Short mmCIF file of C-alpha atoms in Angstrom, two decimals:
data_model
loop_
_atom_site.label_atom_id
_atom_site.label_comp_id
_atom_site.label_asym_id
_atom_site.label_seq_id
_atom_site.Cartn_x
_atom_site.Cartn_y
_atom_site.Cartn_z
CA MET A 19 10.05 2.91 -76.07
CA ILE A 20 11.63 3.22 -72.73
CA LYS A 21 9.43 2.00 -69.84
CA TYR A 22 9.22 2.95 -66.22
CA ASN A 23 7.78 1.79 -62.84
CA ALA A 24 5.53 4.46 -61.12
CA VAL A 25 4.79 5.23 -57.57
CA ILE A 26 1.64 7.15 -56.43
CA LEU A 27 2.56 8.93 -53.16
CA ALA A 28 -0.62 8.67 -51.14
CA GLY A 29 0.48 8.88 -47.41
CA GLY A 30 -0.73 12.57 -46.83
CA LYS A 31 -4.12 13.47 -45.30
CA ALA A 32 -6.18 16.62 -45.72
CA PRO A 33 -8.57 17.13 -42.69
CA TRP A 34 -10.64 19.80 -44.67
CA LEU A 35 -11.40 17.19 -47.29
CA ARG A 36 -13.59 15.18 -44.94
CA ASN A 37 -16.16 18.05 -44.81
CA ILE A 38 -16.64 17.56 -48.49
CA THR A 39 -16.28 13.91 -49.01
CA ASN A 40 -16.16 10.86 -46.79
CA THR A 41 -12.34 10.66 -46.47
CA ASP A 42 -9.46 12.85 -45.50
CA MET A 43 -7.17 11.05 -47.96
CA PRO A 44 -6.97 12.97 -51.30
CA VAL A 45 -6.27 9.80 -53.23
CA PHE A 46 -9.50 8.20 -52.21
CA ALA A 47 -11.79 11.27 -52.72
CA GLU A 48 -14.53 10.82 -55.25
CA ILE A 49 -14.76 13.67 -57.82
CA GLY A 50 -17.19 13.69 -60.65
CA GLY A 51 -18.13 10.22 -59.82
CA LYS A 52 -14.87 8.64 -59.78
CA LYS A 53 -12.03 8.20 -57.13
CA VAL A 54 -8.90 10.26 -57.61
CA ILE A 55 -6.93 6.83 -57.39
CA ASP A 56 -8.79 5.61 -60.34
CA ARG A 57 -8.30 8.69 -62.36
CA LEU A 58 -4.40 8.45 -61.61
CA LEU A 59 -4.37 4.82 -62.71
CA ASP A 60 -5.96 5.75 -65.90
CA ALA A 61 -3.41 8.47 -66.44
CA LEU A 62 -0.65 6.13 -65.91
CA ALA A 63 -2.29 3.34 -68.14
CA VAL A 64 0.13 4.42 -70.90
CA GLY A 65 2.78 2.42 -72.89
CA ARG A 66 5.50 3.97 -70.97
CA ILE A 67 4.60 2.63 -67.50
CA ASN A 68 5.01 -0.95 -66.40
CA ARG A 69 4.17 -1.34 -62.66
CA VAL A 70 2.26 1.00 -60.38
CA MET A 71 2.72 1.00 -56.65
CA LEU A 72 0.62 2.90 -54.14
CA ALA A 73 2.70 4.16 -51.17
CA GLY A 74 1.04 4.98 -47.83
CA ALA A 75 -2.33 3.44 -48.68
CA LYS A 76 -3.82 0.28 -49.86
CA TYR A 77 -6.22 -0.23 -52.73
CA THR A 78 -7.60 -3.49 -54.30
CA GLY A 79 -5.62 -4.58 -57.27
CA VAL A 80 -2.78 -2.14 -56.82
CA GLU A 81 0.61 -2.97 -55.44
CA HIS A 82 1.33 -1.01 -52.23
CA CYS A 83 3.98 -0.34 -49.60
CA PRO A 84 3.72 1.43 -46.21
CA ALA A 85 4.29 5.10 -45.54
CA GLY A 86 7.47 6.29 -43.91
CA GLY A 87 7.81 8.98 -41.19
CA ASP A 88 7.88 11.64 -44.10
CA LEU A 89 7.59 11.97 -47.75
CA PRO A 90 11.29 11.27 -48.48
CA GLU A 91 11.20 8.08 -46.35
CA THR A 92 8.01 6.91 -48.18
CA ALA A 93 9.68 7.30 -51.47
CA ALA A 94 12.71 5.39 -50.24
CA LEU A 95 10.48 2.54 -49.15
CA ALA A 96 8.60 2.42 -52.34
CA THR A 97 11.89 2.18 -54.21
CA GLU A 98 13.11 -0.50 -52.02
CA ALA A 99 9.83 -2.42 -52.50
CA LEU A 100 9.93 -2.05 -56.39
CA GLY A 101 13.52 -3.27 -56.40
CA ASP A 102 14.11 -0.99 -59.24
CA GLU A 103 17.34 -0.09 -60.99
CA ASP A 104 15.91 2.25 -63.53
CA TYR A 105 14.35 5.73 -63.18
CA ILE A 106 11.09 5.76 -61.39
CA LEU A 107 8.14 8.17 -61.92
CA PHE A 108 6.74 9.48 -58.60
CA VAL A 109 3.27 11.00 -58.75
CA SER A 110 1.50 12.87 -55.96
CA GLY A 111 -1.65 11.22 -54.91
CA ASP A 112 -3.82 14.50 -55.17
CA LEU A 113 -3.75 15.20 -58.90
CA PRO A 114 -7.31 14.37 -60.07
CA LEU A 115 -6.89 16.23 -63.45
CA LEU A 116 -3.67 14.33 -64.53
CA THR A 117 -3.94 12.87 -67.94
CA ASP A 118 -1.99 10.30 -69.98
CA CYS A 119 -1.07 13.12 -72.41
CA ALA A 120 0.69 15.07 -69.60
CA VAL A 121 2.48 11.91 -68.24
CA ASN A 122 3.71 10.98 -71.86
CA ASP A 123 4.92 14.52 -72.68
CA PHE A 124 6.82 14.69 -69.37
CA LEU A 125 8.60 11.43 -69.86
CA ALA A 126 9.36 12.18 -73.46
CA GLN A 127 11.00 15.46 -72.62
CA CYS A 128 13.06 13.72 -69.88
CA GLU A 129 14.11 11.09 -72.42
CA LYS A 130 15.76 13.82 -74.55
CA ASP A 131 18.28 14.42 -71.79
CA ARG A 132 18.46 10.78 -70.90
CA GLN A 133 21.17 9.78 -68.48
CA GLN A 134 22.28 13.45 -68.23
CA SER A 135 20.37 14.06 -65.02
CA LYS A 136 19.22 11.92 -62.05
CA LEU A 137 16.22 14.05 -61.15
CA TYR A 138 13.62 15.65 -63.36
CA TYR A 139 10.91 18.06 -62.13
CA PRO A 140 8.31 19.88 -64.12
CA VAL A 141 7.36 23.48 -64.02
CA ILE A 142 4.43 24.92 -65.86
CA PRO A 143 4.17 28.53 -67.33
CA ARG A 144 1.47 30.69 -65.73
CA ASP A 145 0.07 31.40 -69.05
CA ALA A 146 -0.49 27.55 -69.74
CA VAL A 147 -2.35 27.21 -66.28
CA LEU A 148 -4.56 30.14 -66.77
CA SER A 149 -5.44 29.39 -70.36
CA ARG A 150 -6.70 26.03 -69.28
CA TYR A 151 -7.96 26.77 -65.77
CA PRO A 152 -8.60 30.58 -65.58
CA ASP A 153 -9.91 30.21 -61.98
CA ALA A 154 -6.99 28.10 -60.67
CA GLN A 155 -5.17 29.68 -57.52
CA ARG A 156 -1.77 28.49 -57.84
CA THR A 157 1.65 29.83 -56.35
CA TYR A 158 4.01 31.11 -59.00
CA GLY A 159 7.67 32.17 -59.03
CA THR A 160 9.23 34.64 -61.23
CA VAL A 161 12.55 33.96 -62.88
CA THR A 162 14.30 35.74 -65.93
CA ASP A 163 12.89 33.21 -68.40
CA GLY A 164 9.22 33.21 -67.12
CA VAL A 165 6.60 32.79 -64.42
CA PHE A 166 6.08 29.19 -63.39
CA THR A 167 4.31 27.13 -60.88
CA GLY A 168 5.62 23.63 -59.81
CA GLY A 169 4.38 20.31 -61.05
CA ASN A 170 3.72 17.39 -58.89
CA VAL A 171 5.47 14.51 -60.44
CA MET A 172 9.09 13.72 -60.52
CA LEU A 173 11.38 11.21 -62.43
CA LEU A 174 14.15 9.91 -60.31
CA ASP A 175 17.07 7.61 -60.60
CA PRO A 176 16.86 5.34 -57.56
CA VAL A 177 20.64 5.17 -57.23
CA VAL A 178 20.56 8.61 -55.59
CA ILE A 179 17.98 7.78 -52.99
CA PRO A 180 20.03 6.22 -50.18
CA PRO A 181 22.79 8.90 -50.30
CA GLY A 182 20.23 11.79 -51.08
CA LEU A 183 17.72 10.76 -48.26
CA LYS A 184 19.30 12.93 -45.53
CA LYS A 185 19.26 15.95 -47.76
CA ALA A 186 15.65 15.34 -48.91
CA LYS A 187 14.60 15.10 -45.18
CA GLU A 188 16.18 18.44 -44.43
CA ILE A 189 14.43 20.02 -47.39
CA PHE A 190 11.06 18.40 -46.28
CA ALA A 191 11.60 19.57 -42.70
CA LEU A 192 12.43 23.11 -43.72
CA ARG A 193 9.55 23.57 -46.20
CA LYS A 194 7.34 25.48 -43.59
CA SER A 195 9.99 27.85 -42.17
CA PRO A 196 10.85 30.43 -44.88
CA PHE A 197 13.67 32.10 -42.98
CA ALA A 198 15.27 28.65 -42.13
CA LEU A 199 14.90 27.56 -45.80
CA CYS A 200 16.48 30.81 -47.07
CA THR A 201 19.42 30.39 -44.57
CA TRP A 202 19.93 26.90 -45.96
CA LEU A 203 19.65 27.82 -49.61
CA GLY A 204 21.96 30.86 -49.29
CA TRP A 205 20.94 34.50 -49.10
CA SER A 206 22.65 35.32 -52.42
CA PHE A 207 20.38 32.78 -54.00
CA ILE A 208 17.31 34.22 -52.26
CA PHE A 209 18.18 37.94 -53.27
CA LYS A 210 18.32 36.75 -56.91
CA VAL A 211 14.81 35.39 -56.49
CA ILE A 212 13.51 38.54 -54.82
CA PHE A 213 14.96 40.77 -57.63
CA HIS A 214 13.93 38.44 -60.33
CA ARG A 215 17.48 37.82 -61.42
CA LEU A 216 17.23 33.96 -61.13
CA SER A 217 16.79 31.65 -64.24
CA THR A 218 15.67 28.05 -64.31
CA GLU A 219 19.21 27.13 -65.20
CA ASP A 220 20.28 28.96 -61.78
CA ILE A 221 17.71 26.96 -59.89
CA GLU A 222 19.07 23.60 -61.44
CA LYS A 223 22.53 24.54 -60.59
CA ARG A 224 21.54 25.32 -57.00
CA VAL A 225 19.62 22.26 -56.48
CA THR A 226 22.37 20.17 -58.11
CA GLY A 227 24.80 21.68 -55.71
CA ILE A 228 22.75 20.92 -52.62
CA LEU A 229 21.71 17.45 -53.45
CA GLY A 230 24.92 16.46 -55.02
CA PHE A 231 23.61 15.09 -58.32
CA PRO A 232 22.46 16.69 -61.58
CA CYS A 233 18.94 17.88 -61.54
CA ARG A 234 16.84 19.41 -64.44
CA THR A 235 13.67 21.32 -64.83
CA ILE A 236 11.19 20.30 -67.50
CA ILE A 237 8.92 23.06 -68.80
CA SER A 238 5.44 21.42 -69.32
CA ASP A 239 2.52 23.15 -70.97
CA PHE A 240 0.13 20.61 -69.45
CA ALA A 241 -1.47 22.46 -66.54
CA GLU A 242 -2.79 19.35 -65.21
CA ILE A 243 0.54 18.05 -64.04
CA GLY A 244 0.40 20.84 -61.40
CA MET A 245 -3.15 21.03 -60.33
CA ASP A 246 -3.05 19.43 -56.87
CA MET A 247 -5.44 19.71 -54.04
CA ASP A 248 -4.20 21.72 -51.18
CA LYS A 249 -7.35 23.40 -50.24
CA SER A 250 -11.09 23.14 -50.85
CA SER A 251 -11.23 25.55 -53.71
CA ASP A 252 -8.76 23.22 -55.62
CA PHE A 253 -11.31 20.37 -55.13
CA TYR A 254 -14.16 22.40 -56.40
CA ILE A 255 -12.17 23.59 -59.41
CA ALA A 256 -11.30 19.95 -60.21
CA GLU A 257 -15.05 18.95 -59.91
CA LYS A 258 -16.20 21.73 -62.11
CA TYR A 259 -13.83 20.57 -65.03
CA LEU A 260 -14.38 16.84 -64.47
CA THR A 261 -18.13 17.16 -64.58
CA GLY A 262 -18.03 19.22 -67.72
CA GLU A 263 -19.15 22.58 -66.10
CA LYS A 264 -16.60 24.96 -67.70
#
């Protein structure tokens, strides 16, 4: 069995969360009597994971590294701290519903394409999300081969981080400016999105072209891998399911 090191990205803050819990850091929010960080550590306590590092925060008993100026820098600092030469699993720090089954399935699918791509990113079919969490409010994208929402984990070969850091920072900086992002991606690409003529393979090719290394989307039926906490309603949905109130 191939083993990996994992990084929990926990530098982000959510001001709205303080009105619900006693913290504005999702990774330390308590849901259903247990902190999100402990739920993540449980999900990563699988045979495929060696070390777990918390990036951007400190927690007793867990390796940590400081946060950078943005998410790409934080990921780069964590990679340097690990001193890793093999693929690293990056996990968002606001995934209270993540399970070991979801982690294992994602990694197993990545391994079927082992060494063919440098970055693996999960997408979840809308039907898989709604069948498990019918009240979830996610953002979906329609392509020729389905309707998907993005996941919040990523398997990445650390060799691409130094040369890819500049591009990653550009993407991160443009994330809140749709017009600038469209210009950067290319309008022909955007028109395909608008008219639903884009496939997941098209996306892979475009991202590969932008970043300069092969990337691949992994279709996961585990909705938990995409259930992050961007807003208060996400917190309450997670709380409902974690406390057994279906």
